[in-house]
Coordinates of C-alpha atoms in Angstrom, one line a residue:
M1 CA 0.0 0.0 0.0
I2 CA 2.7 2.5 1.0
T3 CA 4.9 1.4 -2.0
N4 CA 2.0 1.9 -4.4
F5 CA 1.3 5.3 -3.0
L6 CA 5.0 6.3 -3.3
L7 CA 5.2 5.0 -6.8
D8 CA 2.1 7.0 -7.8
H9 CA 3.4 10.1 -6.0
S10 CA 7.1 9.8 -6.5
A11 CA 7.7 13.5 -6.1
L12 CA 6.6 13.1 -2.4
V13 CA 9.5 10.7 -1.7
P14 CA 12.1 13.5 -1.1
V15 CA 9.6 15.3 1.1
A16 CA 9.2 12.0 3.1
I17 CA 13.0 11.9 3.6
V18 CA 13.0 15.4 4.9
L19 CA 10.1 14.6 7.2
V20 CA 12.0 11.5 8.5
A21 CA 15.1 13.6 9.1
L22 CA 13.0 16.2 11.0
V23 CA 11.3 13.6 13.1
C24 CA 14.7 12.1 14.0
A25 CA 16.0 15.6 14.8
V26 CA 13.0 16.4 17.0
L27 CA 13.1 13.1 18.9
G28 CA 16.9 13.3 19.2
R29 CA 16.6 16.8 20.7
L30 CA 13.8 15.7 22.9
F31 CA 15.7 12.7 24.3
A32 CA 19.2 14.3 24.2
G33 CA 21.1 13.0 27.3
R34 CA 18.9 9.9 27.5
P35 CA 21.0 7.3 25.7
R36 CA 18.7 4.4 26.8
I37 CA 15.8 5.9 25.0
L38 CA 17.9 6.8 22.0
W39 CA 19.3 3.2 21.8
A40 CA 15.7 1.9 22.1
L41 CA 14.6 4.2 19.2
A42 CA 17.7 2.9 17.2
G43 CA 16.6 -0.7 17.8
V44 CA 13.0 -0.1 16.9
S45 CA 13.9 1.8 13.8
S46 CA 16.2 -1.1 12.8
L47 CA 13.3 -3.5 12.5
P48 CA 12.2 -2.2 9.1
V49 CA 15.8 -2.6 7.9
V50 CA 15.7 -6.3 8.8
A51 CA 12.2 -6.8 7.6
L52 CA 12.8 -5.2 4.2
T53 CA 16.2 -6.6 3.5
L54 CA 16.6 -10.1 5.1
V55 CA 13.1 -11.6 5.6
P56 CA 12.7 -14.2 3.0
T57 CA 10.4 -13.5 0.0
A58 CA 8.0 -16.0 -1.6
H59 CA 10.5 -16.7 -4.4
S60 CA 14.1 -17.9 -4.4
I61 CA 16.9 -16.9 -6.6
D62 CA 19.0 -19.5 -8.4
G63 CA 22.7 -18.9 -7.7
I64 CA 24.6 -15.9 -6.5
L65 CA 23.2 -12.7 -7.9
C66 CA 24.6 -9.2 -7.4
T67 CA 24.0 -6.2 -9.6
V68 CA 27.0 -3.9 -9.7
Q69 CA 25.9 -0.4 -10.5
F70 CA 26.2 3.1 -9.0
S71 CA 23.5 5.7 -9.6
L72 CA 22.7 8.8 -7.8
P73 CA 19.1 9.2 -6.7
T74 CA 16.7 11.3 -8.7
L75 CA 13.3 12.6 -7.7
G76 CA 11.6 9.8 -9.6
A77 CA 13.8 7.0 -8.2
V78 CA 11.5 5.8 -5.5
E79 CA 13.4 2.6 -4.6
L80 CA 16.7 4.5 -4.4
L81 CA 15.3 7.2 -2.2
A82 CA 13.5 4.6 0.0
N83 CA 16.9 3.1 0.6
V84 CA 18.2 6.5 1.7
A85 CA 15.3 6.8 4.2
L86 CA 15.7 3.3 5.5
F87 CA 19.0 3.9 7.2
L88 CA 18.3 7.4 8.4
P89 CA 16.5 6.7 11.7
P90 CA 18.6 3.9 13.1
V91 CA 21.9 5.6 12.3
C92 CA 20.7 9.0 13.6
F93 CA 19.5 7.6 16.9
A94 CA 22.6 5.4 17.4
A95 CA 24.8 8.4 16.6
L96 CA 23.0 10.5 19.2
A97 CA 23.0 7.7 21.8
S98 CA 26.7 6.9 21.3
R99 CA 27.8 10.5 20.7
R100 CA 29.8 9.2 17.8
P101 CA 28.3 10.2 14.5
V102 CA 31.3 9.3 12.3
T103 CA 31.5 5.8 13.9
M104 CA 27.8 5.2 13.4
L105 CA 28.1 6.4 9.8
A106 CA 30.8 3.7 9.3
A107 CA 28.7 1.1 11.1
G108 CA 25.6 1.9 9.0
S109 CA 27.6 1.6 5.8
A110 CA 29.2 -1.6 7.0
L111 CA 25.8 -3.1 8.1
S112 CA 24.5 -2.3 4.6
A113 CA 27.5 -4.1 3.0
V114 CA 26.9 -7.1 5.2
I115 CA 23.2 -7.2 4.3
E116 CA 24.0 -7.0 0.6
T117 CA 26.6 -9.8 1.0
L118 CA 24.0 -12.0 2.8
Q119 CA 21.5 -11.3 0.0
A120 CA 24.1 -12.4 -2.6
L121 CA 25.3 -15.5 -0.7
V122 CA 22.0 -16.8 0.6
P123 CA 19.7 -17.1 -2.5
A124 CA 17.1 -19.0 -0.4
I125 CA 15.9 -15.6 1.0
G126 CA 14.9 -14.5 -2.5
R127 CA 16.7 -11.2 -2.4
A128 CA 19.3 -9.9 -4.8
C129 CA 22.4 -7.9 -3.9
D130 CA 22.7 -4.5 -5.5
T131 CA 25.6 -2.1 -5.0
N132 CA 23.1 0.8 -5.5
D133 CA 21.3 -0.3 -2.3
W134 CA 24.5 -0.1 -0.4
L135 CA 25.3 3.3 -1.8
M136 CA 21.8 4.7 -1.0
N137 CA 21.9 3.2 2.5
T138 CA 25.3 4.8 3.0
I139 CA 23.9 8.2 1.8
G140 CA 21.1 7.7 4.3
A141 CA 23.6 7.0 7.1
L142 CA 25.6 10.1 6.0
L143 CA 22.5 12.2 6.3
A144 CA 21.7 10.6 9.7
A145 CA 25.2 11.3 11.0
G146 CA 25.0 14.9 9.8
T147 CA 21.5 15.3 11.4
A148 CA 22.8 13.8 14.7
R149 CA 25.8 16.1 14.7
L150 CA 23.6 19.2 14.2
V151 CA 21.1 18.0 16.9
G152 CA 24.0 17.3 19.2
R153 CA 25.5 20.7 18.7
R154 CA 22.1 22.4 19.3
A155 CA 21.5 20.3 22.5
Q156 CA 25.0 21.1 23.7
S157 CA 24.6 24.8 23.2
G158 CA 21.1 24.8 24.6
S159 CA 21.9 22.9 27.8
S160 CA 24.5 20.8 29.5
T161 CA 22.9 17.4 28.8
G162 CA 26.1 15.9 27.6
A163 CA 25.1 15.7 24.0
I164 CA 27.4 15.0 21.1
S165 CA 30.6 17.0 21.5
S166 CA 32.6 16.0 18.4

């Protein structure tokens, strides 16, 4: 249902990414200095990552399949932009909780690489590896780390909650 809506209204996908980033920023600011809550948000927001990338589909793939391509997202590229949005919340909340945005950016990119590798090596789950997915997930992690850094700076200047300092 959501996918069909996004495909029919592809121009709204960039707006959705901005809204996701804003929600992450607001929640991050609200829970600045409360790492347990931020880690919980990171965990909950990781569930769609697992569900959309590793839960087996109804069909299986014969052999190892990995598409090697690198494309930058465009306004009409719903799947590419959805991959950007997918990694934004978990990386943002983890970066705020750990106070290490660069480390969480690297972890998000590495997690995406592991997911794509599993998709390539375990054809029984019915998912195909695509380097574009890794690139878009990494762009989402980059946006998340930047959002977390900005939120951390605002939290730090607004109070002494011990928010992100680097």
